[in-house]
Amino acid sequence: MRKKIIAGNWKMNKTFDEGMALVTEIAGMVKDEYSGSAQVVIIPPFVHINAVSRMVADSRNIFSGAQNCSNHDSGAYTGEVSAGMIKSCGAEYVIIGHSERRQYFNETNDWLARKVDAVLKNNLTAIYCCGETLEERESNTHFDVLKKQVSEGLFHLTAEQFANVVIAYEPVWAIGTGKTASTAQAQEVHAFIRGLVCEHYNNQVADNLTIQYGGSVKAENAVELFSAPDIDGALVGGAALQSRSFVDIVKAMK
Ligand code: PEP
């Protein structure tokens, strides 16, 4: 059964007190105002994960996640955080391959494939990001780029492992820019990605796969995006930093 997931990526924002206040507000609003079936995932900076996990532990539909993890289990990797540590803090999800990590930290598909392995080994779900730049879209190479990102990062997995993968399609030109892909553009790519998964695995694996859209999602465009048959939720950046705007996106998913 395909899950609907709305995840809020706080990136490097919110002090501890600000973060706790935001989670309190989100949890209260989701409880009071949302009766739909989507899962809500709060993805704060590492240092807040344990507290966020405890705050949402009693909720029926709110989970926590991390924005990244090491591909190593433990050892002399100063500044890194392992998937096992994330799991031990109560999180369920880890974003892998966000375009900011690919761009600023030179994370390649091969490198990300090892991070996906670390995530799955620790019984977490990977939210694997892919997406083309504006230049790649304008030169009409975006389908090749997406195929490479998805196949090199994920297709070493077995079908059983793949059940714990979510894909987030995030066109780089739409992240934090206020420019959203049209519903038709997003649906076209989501159907393409599902087709790749069907070709490599089978129809059932493809049908069960949650594919989120990310890139300037707001309450105003969420209803239309979520009406597309292959858009199963959103990975939200800017609008996840305020409770009202984030919960309004959650409420757009019936
Ligand atoms: C993101 O960073 O994953 C993202 C989609 O950001 P925004 O919603 O701000 O475009």
Short mmCIF file of C-alpha atoms and ligand atoms in Angstrom, two decimals:
data_model
loop_
_atom_site.label_atom_id
_atom_site.label_comp_id
_atom_site.label_asym_id
_atom_site.label_seq_id
_atom_site.Cartn_x
_atom_site.Cartn_y
_atom_site.Cartn_z
CA MET A 1 0.00 0.00 0.00
CA ARG A 2 1.50 3.36 -1.07
CA LYS A 3 1.98 5.81 1.82
CA LYS A 4 1.34 9.55 1.53
CA ILE A 5 4.08 11.48 3.29
CA ILE A 6 4.49 15.20 3.99
CA ALA A 7 7.98 15.90 5.34
CA GLY A 8 9.34 19.20 6.60
CA ASN A 9 13.08 19.73 6.18
CA TRP A 10 14.20 22.48 8.54
CA LYS A 11 17.72 22.54 7.04
CA MET A 12 20.07 24.55 9.34
CA ASN A 13 17.33 26.57 11.00
CA LYS A 14 15.84 26.88 14.52
CA THR A 15 17.57 27.03 17.88
CA PHE A 16 16.52 24.37 20.37
CA ASP A 17 13.78 26.48 21.96
CA GLU A 18 12.48 27.67 18.60
CA GLY A 19 12.40 24.09 17.33
CA MET A 20 10.53 22.78 20.36
CA ALA A 21 7.96 25.56 20.06
CA LEU A 22 7.44 24.74 16.39
CA VAL A 23 6.95 21.02 17.06
CA THR A 24 4.48 21.75 19.84
CA GLU A 25 2.45 23.93 17.48
CA ILE A 26 2.59 21.45 14.58
CA ALA A 27 1.62 18.48 16.77
CA GLY A 28 -1.33 20.40 18.25
CA MET A 29 -2.61 21.60 14.87
CA VAL A 30 -2.23 18.19 13.21
CA LYS A 31 -4.15 16.56 16.07
CA ASP A 32 -6.95 19.12 16.01
CA GLU A 33 -7.24 19.79 12.30
CA TYR A 34 -6.08 16.78 10.29
CA SER A 35 -7.98 13.55 9.95
CA GLY A 36 -6.42 12.38 6.67
CA SER A 37 -4.13 9.41 6.18
CA ALA A 38 -0.79 11.08 5.37
CA GLN A 39 2.23 10.62 7.57
CA VAL A 40 3.88 13.83 8.76
CA VAL A 41 7.65 13.78 9.16
CA ILE A 42 9.55 16.50 11.01
CA ILE A 43 13.19 16.68 9.96
CA PRO A 44 15.12 19.05 12.23
CA PRO A 45 18.90 19.46 12.59
CA PHE A 46 20.60 16.44 14.24
CA VAL A 47 20.85 18.07 17.67
CA HIS A 48 17.07 18.35 18.00
CA ILE A 49 16.12 14.86 16.78
CA ASN A 50 15.95 13.13 20.13
CA ALA A 51 13.75 15.81 21.66
CA VAL A 52 11.47 15.97 18.61
CA SER A 53 11.11 12.17 18.59
CA ARG A 54 10.03 12.18 22.22
CA MET A 55 7.55 14.97 21.60
CA VAL A 56 5.81 13.12 18.77
CA ALA A 57 6.09 9.62 20.24
CA ASP A 58 2.41 9.51 21.23
CA SER A 59 1.12 10.90 17.97
CA ARG A 60 -0.61 8.51 15.55
CA ASN A 61 0.81 10.13 12.42
CA ILE A 62 3.88 12.28 13.20
CA PHE A 63 7.43 10.95 12.93
CA SER A 64 10.92 12.44 12.99
CA GLY A 65 13.84 12.19 10.62
CA ALA A 66 17.40 13.32 9.90
CA GLN A 67 18.72 15.39 7.01
CA ASN A 68 21.79 13.26 6.32
CA CYS A 69 23.92 10.49 7.82
CA SER A 70 27.39 9.01 7.54
CA ASN A 71 27.98 5.96 5.40
CA HIS A 72 30.12 4.50 8.23
CA ASP A 73 28.86 2.66 11.30
CA SER A 74 31.25 4.32 13.79
CA GLY A 75 34.85 5.41 14.16
CA ALA A 76 37.20 8.33 13.63
CA TYR A 77 35.01 10.50 11.40
CA THR A 78 34.90 13.79 13.30
CA GLY A 79 31.67 15.68 12.88
CA GLU A 80 29.77 12.79 11.32
CA VAL A 81 26.59 11.14 12.65
CA SER A 82 25.77 7.50 11.93
CA ALA A 83 22.42 6.02 10.95
CA GLY A 84 22.55 3.87 14.10
CA MET A 85 22.81 6.99 16.26
CA ILE A 86 19.86 8.53 14.42
CA LYS A 87 17.81 5.40 14.98
CA SER A 88 18.73 5.40 18.67
CA CYS A 89 17.33 8.95 18.95
CA GLY A 90 13.91 7.72 17.81
CA ALA A 91 13.90 8.85 14.18
CA GLU A 92 12.33 6.83 11.37
CA TYR A 93 13.50 8.62 8.22
CA VAL A 94 16.76 9.98 6.77
CA ILE A 95 17.03 12.29 3.77
CA ILE A 96 19.80 11.14 1.45
CA GLY A 97 21.16 13.12 -1.48
CA HIS A 98 19.42 16.46 -1.01
CA SER A 99 20.61 18.74 -3.81
CA GLU A 100 22.34 20.98 -1.25
CA ARG A 101 24.45 17.99 -0.15
CA ARG A 102 25.17 17.08 -3.76
CA GLN A 103 26.11 20.69 -4.58
CA TYR A 104 27.96 21.93 -1.47
CA PHE A 105 29.43 18.64 -0.20
CA ASN A 106 30.10 16.98 -3.56
CA GLU A 107 28.04 13.91 -2.74
CA THR A 108 27.96 11.61 -5.75
CA ASN A 109 25.46 8.89 -6.61
CA ASP A 110 27.96 6.14 -5.64
CA TRP A 111 28.65 7.81 -2.31
CA LEU A 112 24.92 8.21 -1.69
CA ALA A 113 24.29 4.53 -2.48
CA ARG A 114 26.50 3.68 0.52
CA LYS A 115 24.53 6.07 2.72
CA VAL A 116 21.28 4.44 1.59
CA ASP A 117 22.77 1.09 2.67
CA ALA A 118 23.61 2.51 6.11
CA VAL A 119 20.06 3.83 6.48
CA LEU A 120 18.42 0.53 5.53
CA LYS A 121 20.82 -1.52 7.65
CA ASN A 122 19.51 0.41 10.65
CA ASN A 123 15.84 -0.17 9.85
CA LEU A 124 15.23 3.42 8.86
CA THR A 125 13.51 4.66 5.71
CA ALA A 126 15.60 6.60 3.18
CA ILE A 127 14.10 9.64 1.47
CA TYR A 128 16.33 9.65 -1.60
CA CYS A 129 16.37 13.00 -3.43
CA CYS A 130 16.85 13.47 -7.14
CA GLY A 131 16.34 16.41 -9.44
CA GLU A 132 17.76 18.28 -12.37
CA THR A 133 19.24 21.77 -12.60
CA LEU A 134 17.67 24.47 -14.75
CA GLU A 135 20.41 24.01 -17.32
CA GLU A 136 19.71 20.28 -17.53
CA ARG A 137 15.98 20.89 -17.98
CA GLU A 138 16.55 23.54 -20.62
CA SER A 139 18.89 21.26 -22.56
CA ASN A 140 16.29 18.49 -22.28
CA THR A 141 18.71 16.11 -20.53
CA HIS A 142 16.69 15.94 -17.31
CA PHE A 143 15.35 12.44 -17.89
CA ASP A 144 18.91 11.12 -18.38
CA VAL A 145 20.09 12.90 -15.24
CA LEU A 146 17.19 11.54 -13.19
CA LYS A 147 17.69 8.02 -14.50
CA LYS A 148 21.35 8.12 -13.51
CA GLN A 149 20.62 9.52 -10.04
CA VAL A 150 17.92 6.95 -9.32
CA SER A 151 19.65 3.91 -10.81
CA GLU A 152 23.14 4.58 -9.42
CA GLY A 153 21.87 5.52 -5.96
CA LEU A 154 19.21 2.85 -5.53
CA PHE A 155 19.14 0.01 -8.03
CA HIS A 156 21.72 -2.10 -6.19
CA LEU A 157 18.98 -2.73 -3.60
CA THR A 158 16.83 -5.83 -3.55
CA ALA A 159 13.08 -5.44 -4.02
CA GLU A 160 12.64 -6.20 -0.33
CA GLN A 161 15.06 -3.41 0.66
CA PHE A 162 13.42 -1.03 -1.79
CA ALA A 163 10.23 -1.19 0.28
CA ASN A 164 12.00 1.14 2.75
CA VAL A 165 12.84 3.79 0.18
CA VAL A 166 10.90 6.95 -0.61
CA ILE A 167 11.97 9.05 -3.59
CA ALA A 168 11.72 12.83 -3.52
CA TYR A 169 11.76 14.54 -6.90
CA GLU A 170 13.15 18.00 -6.26
CA PRO A 171 14.02 20.01 -9.35
CA VAL A 172 16.97 22.15 -8.23
CA TRP A 173 15.53 25.18 -10.03
CA ALA A 174 12.43 25.01 -7.82
CA ILE A 175 14.11 24.70 -4.42
CA GLY A 176 13.86 27.87 -2.35
CA THR A 177 13.25 29.94 -5.47
CA GLY A 178 9.50 30.37 -5.27
CA LYS A 179 9.24 28.66 -8.70
CA THR A 180 7.25 25.44 -8.47
CA ALA A 181 7.21 22.83 -11.21
CA SER A 182 3.77 22.79 -12.76
CA THR A 183 1.63 19.85 -11.75
CA ALA A 184 2.01 18.50 -15.29
CA GLN A 185 5.82 18.79 -15.16
CA ALA A 186 6.00 17.09 -11.76
CA GLN A 187 3.52 14.35 -12.72
CA GLU A 188 5.48 13.64 -15.90
CA VAL A 189 8.70 13.10 -13.93
CA HIS A 190 7.03 11.09 -11.17
CA ALA A 191 5.47 8.77 -13.75
CA PHE A 192 8.90 8.45 -15.41
CA ILE A 193 10.56 7.51 -12.09
CA ARG A 194 7.82 4.99 -11.30
CA GLY A 195 8.34 3.54 -14.76
CA LEU A 196 12.08 3.11 -14.11
CA VAL A 197 11.34 1.31 -10.86
CA CYS A 198 8.79 -0.92 -12.58
CA GLU A 199 11.30 -1.80 -15.31
CA HIS A 200 14.07 -2.60 -12.82
CA TYR A 201 11.95 -4.36 -10.19
CA ASN A 202 8.31 -5.02 -10.96
CA ASN A 203 4.91 -3.41 -11.03
CA GLN A 204 4.14 -4.10 -7.40
CA VAL A 205 7.35 -2.48 -6.13
CA ALA A 206 6.71 0.54 -8.36
CA ASP A 207 3.11 0.82 -7.28
CA ASN A 208 4.03 0.77 -3.58
CA LEU A 209 6.71 3.44 -3.96
CA THR A 210 5.99 6.84 -2.39
CA ILE A 211 7.28 9.64 -4.62
CA GLN A 212 7.26 13.07 -3.02
CA TYR A 213 7.53 16.34 -4.88
CA GLY A 214 9.75 19.10 -3.44
CA GLY A 215 10.40 22.64 -4.60
CA SER A 216 8.59 25.71 -3.25
CA VAL A 217 5.54 23.73 -2.13
CA LYS A 218 2.97 25.90 -0.37
CA ALA A 219 -0.64 25.44 0.70
CA GLU A 220 -1.67 27.35 -2.44
CA ASN A 221 -0.09 24.89 -4.88
CA ALA A 222 -0.27 21.72 -2.77
CA VAL A 223 -3.90 20.83 -3.50
CA GLU A 224 -3.30 20.76 -7.23
CA LEU A 225 0.04 18.95 -6.97
CA PHE A 226 -1.48 16.28 -4.70
CA SER A 227 -4.31 15.67 -7.16
CA ALA A 228 -1.84 14.11 -9.62
CA PRO A 229 -1.86 10.30 -9.55
CA ASP A 230 1.88 9.84 -9.04
CA ILE A 231 2.50 12.63 -6.50
CA ASP A 232 2.33 11.01 -3.08
CA GLY A 233 3.28 13.89 -0.85
CA ALA A 234 5.85 16.62 -0.47
CA LEU A 235 9.28 17.38 0.89
CA VAL A 236 8.92 20.93 2.15
CA GLY A 237 11.70 23.40 2.97
CA GLY A 238 10.82 27.05 3.58
CA ALA A 239 7.14 26.50 4.33
CA ALA A 240 8.04 23.91 7.00
CA LEU A 241 9.55 26.59 9.23
CA GLN A 242 6.17 27.92 10.32
CA SER A 243 3.44 25.78 11.80
CA ARG A 244 0.52 27.36 9.91
CA SER A 245 2.07 27.09 6.45
CA PHE A 246 3.32 23.53 7.08
CA VAL A 247 0.07 22.19 8.53
CA ASP A 248 -1.91 23.78 5.70
CA ILE A 249 0.20 21.72 3.27
CA VAL A 250 -0.50 18.60 5.35
CA LYS A 251 -4.22 19.37 5.18
CA ALA A 252 -4.03 19.57 1.39
CA MET A 253 -3.35 15.81 1.36
CA LYS A 254 -6.70 14.10 1.81
C1 PEP B 1 13.90 21.45 0.03
O1 PEP B 1 14.87 22.03 0.47
O2 PEP B 1 13.87 20.22 0.03
C2 PEP B 1 12.82 22.26 -0.50
C3 PEP B 1 11.94 21.69 -1.24
O3 PEP B 1 12.84 23.60 -0.18
P1 PEP B 1 11.69 24.68 -0.54
O4 PEP B 1 10.38 24.06 -0.15
O5 PEP B 1 12.04 25.86 0.29
O6 PEP B 1 11.79 24.94 -2.00
#
